[in-house]
Amino acid sequence: MDVGLLLEPVDTVKYDFIRLSQKETWGVLMRDDHPLAFRESIRPEEVVNYSLILPLRERVRAEILNWLKREEKDLNIPLSYTLLSNAALLVEEGLGCAFCLDGALAIHSSPRLRFVPVYPEHMTRSVLIWKKKHLFSPAASLFIQEINMLRAQIE
């Protein structure tokens, strides 16, 4: 892979990157019949007793656990996900509540699903990354060159 789009936190030591300006809100995706579905927001203590579906990525998972103020062993986490569309299907089937970003319903729209933001509010950004000093294809090289020109204009 030449270029990747990843959700922070990301270890960027081996990569050049651009942090995208758009912030995204963390929340919990749940079925519309869940007891917390129509809250304006969810606090850590309100969600810890339910089955949770967390991202598989360790850094993101650690950030969620930090927000929950719990260790993984103290939670009911029956499933993990790498693709949000899969997590949405699992939630729709009633297998748990998935921690995700506010764009979840754009990926898997369903009248049975509801996104509730976490409180205190937790925001994150995405980064566009590529390996440092890597030999890229001509198309990837041109893309990275354009990205770097845009980055120079922003900074």
Backbone as a printed PyTorch tensor [residue, N CA C, xyz], in Angstrom:
tensor([[[  0.8410,  -1.1590,   0.0000],
         [  0.0000,   0.0000,   0.0000],
         [  0.9000,   1.2400,   0.0000]],

        [[  0.5680,   2.2040,  -0.8480],
         [  1.3770,   3.4170,  -0.9440],
         [  0.9670,   4.4780,   0.0700]],

        [[ -0.3250,   4.7120,   0.1680],
         [ -0.8520,   5.7730,   1.0200],
         [ -2.0120,   5.2040,   1.8290]],

        [[ -2.0960,   5.6030,   3.0870],
         [ -3.1880,   5.1250,   3.9320],
         [ -3.9010,   6.2760,   4.6140]],

        [[ -5.1590,   6.0770,   4.9030],
         [ -5.9510,   7.0300,   5.6680],
         [ -6.3170,   6.3360,   6.9690]],

        [[ -5.7660,   6.8240,   8.0860],
         [ -5.9480,   6.1720,   9.3790],
         [ -6.5320,   7.1320,  10.4020]],

        [[ -7.2300,   6.5590,  11.3300],
         [ -7.8010,   7.2910,  12.4440],
         [ -6.7440,   7.4260,  13.5350]],

        [[ -6.5980,   8.6210,  14.0920],
         [ -5.6650,   8.7880,  15.2040],
         [ -6.1960,   8.0780,  16.4440]],

        [[ -5.3430,   7.6420,  17.3170],
         [ -3.8960,   7.8370,  17.3620],
         [ -3.1550,   6.8750,  16.4340]],

        [[ -2.0870,   7.3870,  15.8470],
         [ -1.2770,   6.6300,  14.8960],
         [  0.1940,   6.8410,  15.2420]],

        [[  0.9920,   5.7820,  15.2070],
         [  2.4340,   5.9000,  15.3830],
         [  3.0080,   6.3600,  14.0510]],

        [[  3.4650,   7.5990,  13.9940],
         [  3.9170,   8.1760,  12.7260],
         [  5.4380,   8.1750,  12.5700]],

        [[  6.1540,   7.4660,  13.4140],
         [  7.6160,   7.4770,  13.3750],
         [  8.1470,   7.0640,  12.0030]],

        [[  7.5760,   6.0430,  11.4000],
         [  8.0650,   5.5270,  10.1170],
         [  7.3890,   6.1860,   8.9110]],

        [[  6.5520,   7.1840,   9.1580],
         [  5.7330,   7.7310,   8.0830],
         [  5.8180,   9.2490,   7.9970]],

        [[  5.6520,   9.7280,   6.7860],
         [  5.3090,  11.1260,   6.5800],
         [  3.7980,  11.1610,   6.6180]],

        [[  3.2460,  12.2780,   7.0430],
         [  1.7930,  12.3100,   7.1860],
         [  1.2510,  13.7280,   7.1170]],

        [[ -0.0270,  13.7980,   6.8820],
         [ -0.7860,  15.0390,   6.9880],
         [ -1.9750,  14.7530,   7.8810]],

        [[ -2.1260,  15.5790,   8.8970],
         [ -3.2880,  15.4630,   9.7910],
         [ -4.4250,  16.2550,   9.1470]],

        [[ -5.5210,  15.5960,   8.9010],
         [ -6.6600,  16.2630,   8.2850],
         [ -7.3290,  17.1830,   9.3030]],

        [[ -7.8900,  18.2740,   8.8220],
         [ -8.4330,  19.2900,   9.7300],
         [ -9.7850,  18.9110,  10.3340]],

        [[-10.5390,  18.0910,   9.6550],
         [-11.8760,  17.7530,  10.1470],
         [-11.7990,  16.8810,  11.3930]],

        [[-12.5180,  17.3090,  12.4330],
         [-12.5970,  16.5190,  13.6610],
         [-13.8490,  15.6610,  13.6180]],

        [[-13.7320,  14.4760,  14.1700],
         [-14.8720,  13.5670,  14.2200],
         [-15.1760,  13.2260,  15.6730]],

        [[-16.4460,  13.0230,  15.9490],
         [-16.9190,  12.7870,  17.3060],
         [-17.0720,  11.3020,  17.5860]],

        [[-16.5420,  10.8670,  18.7370],
         [-16.7340,   9.4920,  19.1760],
         [-18.1010,   9.3320,  19.8220]],

        [[-18.6550,   8.1500,  19.6480],
         [-19.9290,   7.8440,  20.2690],
         [-20.1630,   6.3500,  20.2760]],

        [[-21.3880,   5.9810,  20.5780],
         [-21.7590,   4.5730,  20.6660],
         [-22.9030,   4.3130,  19.6980]],

        [[-22.7220,   3.3120,  18.8560],
         [-23.7520,   2.8910,  17.9150],
         [-24.5510,   1.7790,  18.5730]],

        [[-25.8690,   1.9490,  18.5980],
         [-26.7280,   0.9610,  19.2570],
         [-28.0400,   0.8380,  18.5090]],

        [[-28.7760,  -0.2140,  18.8340],
         [-30.1000,  -0.3770,  18.2370],
         [-31.0570,   0.6410,  18.8440]],

        [[-32.1000,   0.9460,  18.0890],
         [-33.0650,   1.9390,  18.5630],
         [-33.9050,   1.4500,  19.7370]],

        [[-33.8600,   0.1530,  20.0360],
         [-34.5930,  -0.3570,  21.1980],
         [-33.6980,  -0.5090,  22.4410]],

        [[-32.4690,  -0.0330,  22.3570],
         [-31.5490,  -0.0820,  23.4960],
         [-31.9830,   0.9600,  24.5340]],

        [[-31.8340,   0.6620,  25.8330],
         [-32.2480,   1.6050,  26.8780],
         [-31.5920,   2.9910,  26.7950]],

        [[-30.4050,   3.0870,  26.1850],
         [-29.7010,   4.3680,  26.0960],
         [-29.8670,   5.0570,  24.7410]],

        [[-30.6540,   4.4870,  23.8590],
         [-30.7150,   4.9410,  22.4680],
         [-31.1630,   6.3800,  22.2750]],

        [[-31.9580,   6.9080,  23.1460],
         [-32.4680,   8.2530,  22.9080],
         [-31.9100,   9.2900,  23.8780]],

        [[-30.7670,   8.9700,  24.4510],
         [-30.0460,   9.9480,  25.2600],
         [-29.3900,  10.9640,  24.3270]],

        [[-29.1360,  12.1570,  24.8430],
         [-28.4020,  13.1540,  24.0600],
         [-26.9200,  12.8130,  24.0150]],

        [[-26.4380,  12.1930,  25.0840],
         [-25.0420,  11.7630,  25.1580],
         [-24.9460,  10.6370,  26.1890]],

        [[-23.7900,   9.9770,  26.1820],
         [-23.5700,   8.8370,  27.0810],
         [-22.2920,   9.0660,  27.8770]],

        [[-22.3790,   8.8390,  29.1810],
         [-21.2170,   8.9220,  30.0710],
         [-20.6270,   7.5130,  30.2310]],

        [[-19.3360,   7.4410,  30.5970],
         [-18.7000,   6.1220,  30.7380],
         [-19.4620,   5.1650,  31.6470]],

        [[-19.8920,   5.6500,  32.7880],
         [-20.5510,   4.7600,  33.7580],
         [-21.8920,   4.2320,  33.2570]],

        [[-22.4740,   4.8730,  32.2490],
         [-23.7710,   4.4330,  31.7330],
         [-23.6610,   3.2710,  30.7570]],

        [[-22.4950,   3.0930,  30.1600],
         [-22.3650,   2.1030,  29.0930],
         [-21.5290,   0.8820,  29.4880]],

        [[-20.7850,   0.9580,  30.5780],
         [-19.8370,  -0.1170,  30.9160],
         [-20.4820,  -1.4570,  31.2460]],

        [[-21.7400,  -1.4820,  31.5780],
         [-22.3930,  -2.7500,  31.9260],
         [-23.0480,  -3.4510,  30.7400]],

        [[-22.9130,  -2.8860,  29.5560],
         [-23.4840,  -3.4930,  28.3500],
         [-22.3930,  -4.2040,  27.5530]],

        [[-22.7980,  -5.0960,  26.6510],
         [-21.8510,  -5.7440,  25.7360],
         [-21.3230,  -4.6890,  24.7760]],

        [[-19.9990,  -4.5930,  24.6950],
         [-19.3700,  -3.5660,  23.8710],
         [-18.6030,  -4.1910,  22.7150]],

        [[-18.6800,  -3.5510,  21.5840],
         [-17.9340,  -3.9580,  20.3940],
         [-16.9250,  -2.8460,  20.1400]],

        [[-15.6370,  -3.1820,  20.2530],
         [-14.5830,  -2.1750,  20.1410],
         [-13.7500,  -2.3960,  18.8900]],

        [[-13.1230,  -1.3210,  18.3940],
         [-12.1990,  -1.4860,  17.2710],
         [-11.0480,  -2.4080,  17.6720]],

        [[-10.5110,  -3.1290,  16.7170],
         [ -9.4110,  -4.0530,  16.9720],
         [ -8.0780,  -3.3230,  17.1590]],

        [[ -7.9050,  -2.1660,  16.5010],
         [ -6.6410,  -1.4200,  16.5900],
         [ -6.3210,  -1.0620,  18.0370]],

        [[ -5.1610,  -1.5040,  18.5020],
         [ -4.7760,  -1.3710,  19.9090],
         [ -4.7610,   0.0690,  20.4090]],

        [[ -4.2120,   0.9900,  19.6260],
         [ -4.1240,   2.3810,  20.0900],
         [ -5.5010,   3.0170,  20.2340]],

        [[ -6.3790,   2.7390,  19.2970],
         [ -7.7410,   3.2780,  19.3630],
         [ -8.4850,   2.6300,  20.5230]],

        [[ -8.3140,   1.3410,  20.6460],
         [ -8.9560,   0.5860,  21.7320],
         [ -8.5070,   1.1210,  23.0970]],

        [[ -7.2050,   1.3820,  23.2440],
         [ -6.6640,   1.9100,  24.4990],
         [ -7.2660,   3.2750,  24.8190]],

        [[ -7.4720,   4.0730,  23.8010],
         [ -8.0780,   5.3880,  24.0050],
         [ -9.5170,   5.2550,  24.5150]],

        [[-10.2540,   4.3150,  23.9580],
         [-11.6330,   4.0770,  24.4080],
         [-11.6350,   3.5690,  25.8480]],

        [[-10.7590,   2.6250,  26.1510],
         [-10.6810,   2.0880,  27.5120],
         [-10.2990,   3.1790,  28.5100]],

        [[ -9.4280,   4.0780,  28.0900],
         [ -9.0560,   5.2050,  28.9410],
         [-10.2750,   6.0930,  29.2110]],

        [[-11.0740,   6.3490,  28.1740],
         [-12.2910,   7.1520,  28.3500],
         [-13.2620,   6.4410,  29.2940]],

        [[-13.3700,   5.1360,  29.1590],
         [-14.2720,   4.3590,  30.0130],
         [-13.7670,   4.2310,  31.4530]],

        [[-12.4680,   4.5190,  31.6380],
         [-11.8280,   4.3810,  32.9540],
         [-11.9340,   2.9450,  33.4800]],

        [[-11.7590,   1.9990,  32.5720],
         [-11.8380,   0.5770,  32.9200],
         [-10.7260,  -0.1870,  32.1900]],

        [[-10.3830,  -1.3260,  32.7610],
         [ -9.4840,  -2.2410,  32.0700],
         [-10.3320,  -3.1780,  31.2310]],

        [[ -9.7410,  -3.6620,  30.1630],
         [-10.4740,  -4.5300,  29.2400],
         [-11.0530,  -5.7550,  29.9440]],

        [[-10.3190,  -6.3230,  30.8780],
         [-10.7730,  -7.5310,  31.5810],
         [-12.0290,  -7.2870,  32.4160]],

        [[-12.3080,  -6.0250,  32.7320],
         [-13.4760,  -5.6890,  33.5520],
         [-14.7280,  -5.3910,  32.7290]],

        [[-14.6210,  -5.5150,  31.4200],
         [-15.7420,  -5.1990,  30.5270],
         [-16.2050,  -6.4380,  29.7770]],

        [[-17.4210,  -6.3930,  29.2980],
         [-17.9570,  -7.4570,  28.4500],
         [-17.7580,  -7.0300,  26.9970]],

        [[-16.6850,  -7.5400,  26.3760],
         [-16.3490,  -7.2010,  24.9900],
         [-16.3720,  -8.4980,  24.1840]],

        [[-17.5470,  -8.9020,  23.7050],
         [-17.6450, -10.1770,  23.0000],
         [-17.0510, -10.1480,  21.5950]],

        [[-16.9580,  -8.9560,  21.0070],
         [-16.5270,  -8.8550,  19.6130],
         [-15.6730,  -7.6110,  19.4010]],

        [[-14.8280,  -7.6810,  18.3730],
         [-14.0330,  -6.5360,  17.9380],
         [-14.2420,  -6.3700,  16.4450]],

        [[-13.8870,  -5.1980,  15.9320],
         [-14.0690,  -4.9770,  14.4950],
         [-12.9010,  -4.2200,  13.8830]],

        [[-12.7070,  -4.4590,  12.6010],
         [-11.7720,  -3.6690,  11.8110],
         [-12.5330,  -2.8140,  10.8070]],

        [[-13.6800,  -3.2770,  10.3770],
         [-14.5160,  -2.5190,   9.4380],
         [-15.7960,  -2.0870,  10.1360]],

        [[-16.0550,  -0.8030,  10.1060],
         [-17.2340,  -0.2770,  10.7790],
         [-18.5280,  -0.8360,  10.2070]],

        [[-18.5410,  -1.1270,   8.9230],
         [-19.7600,  -1.6960,   8.3300],
         [-20.0890,  -3.0450,   8.9680]],

        [[-19.0590,  -3.8240,   9.3060],
         [-19.2910,  -5.0990,   9.9940],
         [-19.8010,  -4.8750,  11.4140]],

        [[-19.2310,  -3.8940,  12.1010],
         [-19.6840,  -3.5830,  13.4620],
         [-21.1460,  -3.1640,  13.4480]],

        [[-21.5430,  -2.3780,  12.4600],
         [-22.9320,  -1.9250,  12.3650],
         [-23.8820,  -3.1100,  12.1850]],

        [[-23.4660,  -4.0860,  11.3910],
         [-24.2910,  -5.2890,  11.2150],
         [-24.4230,  -6.0610,  12.5270]],

        [[-23.3350,  -6.1530,  13.2800],
         [-23.3600,  -6.8480,  14.5690],
         [-24.2800,  -6.1320,  15.5590]],

        [[-24.2150,  -4.8090,  15.5610],
         [-25.0920,  -4.0180,  16.4320],
         [-26.5440,  -4.2280,  16.0260]],

        [[-26.7950,  -4.1900,  14.7340],
         [-28.1600,  -4.3620,  14.2310],
         [-28.7480,  -5.7150,  14.6400]],

        [[-27.8840,  -6.7210,  14.7560],
         [-28.3280,  -8.0540,  15.1790],
         [-28.4650,  -8.1690,  16.6970]],

        [[-28.1530,  -7.0960,  17.4130],
         [-28.3200,  -7.0900,  18.8610],
         [-27.1780,  -7.7080,  19.6380]],

        [[-25.9840,  -7.7650,  19.0390],
         [-24.8480,  -8.4160,  19.6900],
         [-24.0220,  -7.4830,  20.5620]],

        [[-24.3930,  -6.2140,  20.6250],
         [-23.6690,  -5.2660,  21.4660],
         [-23.7900,  -3.8590,  20.9430]],

        [[-23.0800,  -2.9650,  21.6160],
         [-23.0020,  -1.5520,  21.2390],
         [-21.5810,  -1.2900,  20.7570]],

        [[-21.4270,  -0.6110,  19.6400],
         [-20.1040,  -0.3840,  19.0600],
         [-19.6380,   1.0470,  19.2730]],

        [[-18.4280,   1.1880,  19.7850],
         [-17.8050,   2.5030,  19.8390],
         [-17.3270,   2.8360,  18.4360]],

        [[-17.6880,   4.0250,  17.9550],
         [-17.3270,   4.4080,  16.5960],
         [-17.4180,   5.9230,  16.4540]],

        [[-17.1880,   6.4010,  15.2490],
         [-17.2710,   7.8260,  14.9490],
         [-18.6440,   8.1830,  14.4180]],

        [[-18.9350,   9.4690,  14.4350],
         [-20.2710,   9.9310,  14.0690],
         [-20.6770,   9.6660,  12.6240]],

        [[-19.7590,   9.2680,  11.7720],
         [-20.1100,   8.9450,  10.3970],
         [-20.6230,   7.5300,  10.2070]],

        [[-20.8180,   6.8100,  11.2860],
         [-21.1950,   5.3930,  11.2120],
         [-22.4600,   5.1560,  10.4140]],

        [[-23.4480,   5.9830,  10.5990],
         [-24.7160,   5.7500,   9.9120],
         [-24.6320,   6.0800,   8.4280]],

        [[-23.6330,   6.8570,   8.0360],
         [-23.4260,   7.1050,   6.6080],
         [-22.8740,   5.8540,   5.9330]],

        [[-22.1400,   5.0460,   6.6850],
         [-21.5610,   3.8120,   6.1510],
         [-22.6000,   2.7010,   6.1020]],

        [[-23.4160,   2.6240,   7.1270],
         [-24.4350,   1.5740,   7.1950],
         [-25.7180,   2.2010,   7.7230]],

        [[-26.5090,   2.7030,   6.8160],
         [-27.7470,   3.3690,   7.2040],
         [-28.8300,   2.3340,   7.4990]],

        [[-29.4470,   2.4880,   8.6540],
         [-30.5180,   1.5860,   9.0480],
         [-31.4290,   2.3150,  10.0270]],

        [[-32.7330,   2.1920,   9.8580],
         [-33.6490,   2.8270,  10.8070],
         [-33.5650,   2.2080,  12.2050]],

        [[-32.9470,   1.0410,  12.3090],
         [-32.8180,   0.3620,  13.6080],
         [-31.6130,   0.8350,  14.4120]],

        [[-30.7330,   1.6200,  13.8110],
         [-29.5050,   2.0280,  14.4850],
         [-29.5570,   3.4880,  14.9170]],

        [[-28.8850,   3.7490,  16.0170],
         [-28.8290,   5.1100,  16.5570],
         [-27.4190,   5.3630,  17.0780]],

        [[-26.8740,   6.5360,  16.7460],
         [-25.5600,   6.9620,  17.2240],
         [-25.7640,   7.9670,  18.3530]],

        [[-25.1230,   7.7130,  19.5010],
         [-25.2090,   8.6310,  20.6410],
         [-23.7810,   9.0570,  20.9990]],

        [[-23.4840,  10.3670,  20.9510],
         [-22.1260,  10.8270,  21.2720],
         [-21.7670,  10.5900,  22.7340]],

        [[-20.4730,  10.4210,  22.9840],
         [-20.0020,  10.2410,  24.3520],
         [-19.8560,  11.5990,  25.0340]],

        [[-19.9540,  11.5650,  26.3780],
         [-19.7370,  12.7620,  27.1810],
         [-18.8710,  12.3790,  28.3740]],

        [[-17.8100,  13.1080,  28.6720],
         [-17.4060,  14.3140,  27.9780],
         [-17.0290,  14.0310,  26.5280]],

        [[-17.2730,  15.0430,  25.7080],
         [-17.0450,  14.9180,  24.2690],
         [-15.6130,  14.4610,  23.9890]],

        [[-15.4910,  13.5510,  23.0390],
         [-14.1780,  13.0440,  22.6420],
         [-14.0750,  13.1350,  21.1260]],

        [[-13.1020,  13.9150,  20.6720],
         [-12.9190,  14.1440,  19.2410],
         [-11.6110,  13.5040,  18.7840]],

        [[-11.5510,  13.2080,  17.4870],
         [-10.3250,  12.6790,  16.9060],
         [-10.2220,  13.1680,  15.4680]],

        [[ -9.0600,  12.9840,  14.9020],
         [ -8.8240,  13.3470,  13.4980],
         [ -8.2690,  12.1360,  12.7640]],

        [[ -8.2140,  12.2750,  11.4670],
         [ -7.6040,  11.2460,  10.6300],
         [ -6.2940,  11.7830,  10.0800]],

        [[ -5.4130,  10.8770,   9.7020],
         [ -4.1500,  11.2570,   9.0840],
         [ -3.9790,  10.4800,   7.7830]],

        [[ -3.4180,  11.1740,   6.8070],
         [ -3.0350,  10.5570,   5.5460],
         [ -1.5520,  10.2450,   5.6970]],

        [[ -1.1560,   8.9770,   5.5760],
         [  0.2340,   8.5860,   5.8220],
         [  0.8360,   7.8750,   4.6110]],

        [[  2.1640,   7.9590,   4.5190],
         [  2.9210,   7.1940,   3.5350],
         [  4.3180,   6.9820,   4.1050]],

        [[  4.9630,   5.8910,   3.7020],
         [  6.2740,   5.5410,   4.2450],
         [  7.3160,   6.5810,   3.8510]],

        [[  8.2030,   6.8740,   4.8070],
         [  9.3170,   7.7740,   4.5360],
         [ 10.3090,   7.0670,   3.6230]],

        [[ 10.8880,   7.8170,   2.6950],
         [ 11.9620,   7.3220,   1.8210],
         [ 11.6120,   6.0040,   1.1510]],

        [[ 10.4130,   5.9220,   0.6260],
         [  9.9300,   4.7090,  -0.0340],
         [  9.8570,   4.9770,  -1.5360]],

        [[ 10.1430,   3.9820,  -2.3500],
         [ 10.0290,   4.1110,  -3.7960],
         [  8.5770,   3.8520,  -4.1890]],

        [[  7.8960,   4.8940,  -4.6730],
         [  6.4760,   4.8010,  -4.9940],
         [  6.2540,   4.6730,  -6.4930]],

        [[  5.0870,   4.2030,  -6.8470],
         [  4.6780,   4.1780,  -8.2520],
         [  4.5640,   5.6260,  -8.7310]],

        [[  4.6210,   5.8590, -10.0550],
         [  4.4900,   7.2350, -10.5530],
         [  3.1930,   7.9180, -10.0940]],

        [[  2.0980,   7.1930, -10.0980],
         [  0.8180,   7.7850,  -9.6750],
         [  0.8590,   8.1600,  -8.1930]],

        [[  1.3890,   7.2660,  -7.3660],
         [  1.4800,   7.5520,  -5.9310],
         [  2.4440,   8.7070,  -5.6730]],

        [[  3.5560,   8.7440,  -6.4070],
         [  4.5200,   9.8390,  -6.2540],
         [  3.8880,  11.1840,  -6.5760]],

        [[  3.1180,  11.2290,  -7.6560],
         [  2.4360,  12.4670,  -8.0350],
         [  1.4050,  12.8640,  -6.9760]],

        [[  0.6730,  11.8940,  -6.4750],
         [ -0.3240,  12.1600,  -5.4370],
         [  0.3480,  12.7330,  -4.1860]],

        [[  1.4360,  12.1180,  -3.7530],
         [  2.1540,  12.5790,  -2.5600],
         [  2.7450,  13.9650,  -2.7930]],

        [[  3.2460,  14.2000,  -3.9980],
         [  3.7720,  15.5210,  -4.3360],
         [  2.6760,  16.5850,  -4.2160]],

        [[  1.4970,  16.2820,  -4.7260],
         [  0.3660,  17.2180,  -4.6250],
         [ -0.0400,  17.4290,  -3.1670]],

        [[ -0.0590,  16.3700,  -2.4010],
         [ -0.3980,  16.4710,  -0.9790],
         [  0.6110,  17.3610,  -0.2600]],

        [[  1.8860,  17.1780,  -0.5520],
         [  2.9170,  18.0010,   0.0840],
         [  2.7940,  19.4690,  -0.3060]],

        [[  2.4190,  19.7410,  -1.5520],
         [  2.1960,  21.1300,  -1.9720],
         [  1.0260,  21.7320,  -1.1960]],

        [[ -0.0360,  20.9630,  -1.0350],
         [ -1.1820,  21.4370,  -0.2520],
         [ -0.7880,  21.6620,   1.2070]],

        [[  0.0100,  20.7530,   1.7440],
         [  0.4630,  20.8860,   3.1360],
         [  1.2770,  22.1630,   3.3090]],

        [[  2.1540,  22.4640,   2.3390],
         [  2.9660,  23.6790,   2.4060],
         [  2.0850,  24.9310,   2.3900]],

        [[  1.0090,  24.8980,   1.6270],
         [  0.0890,  26.0390,   1.5770],
         [ -0.6460,  26.2110,   2.9000]],

        [[ -0.9810,  25.1040,   3.5440],
         [ -1.7130,  25.1490,   4.8140],
         [ -0.8190,  25.6640,   5.9380]],

        [[  0.4200,  25.2050,   5.9520],
         [  1.3460,  25.5840,   7.0280],
         [  1.8520,  26.9550,   6.7600]]])
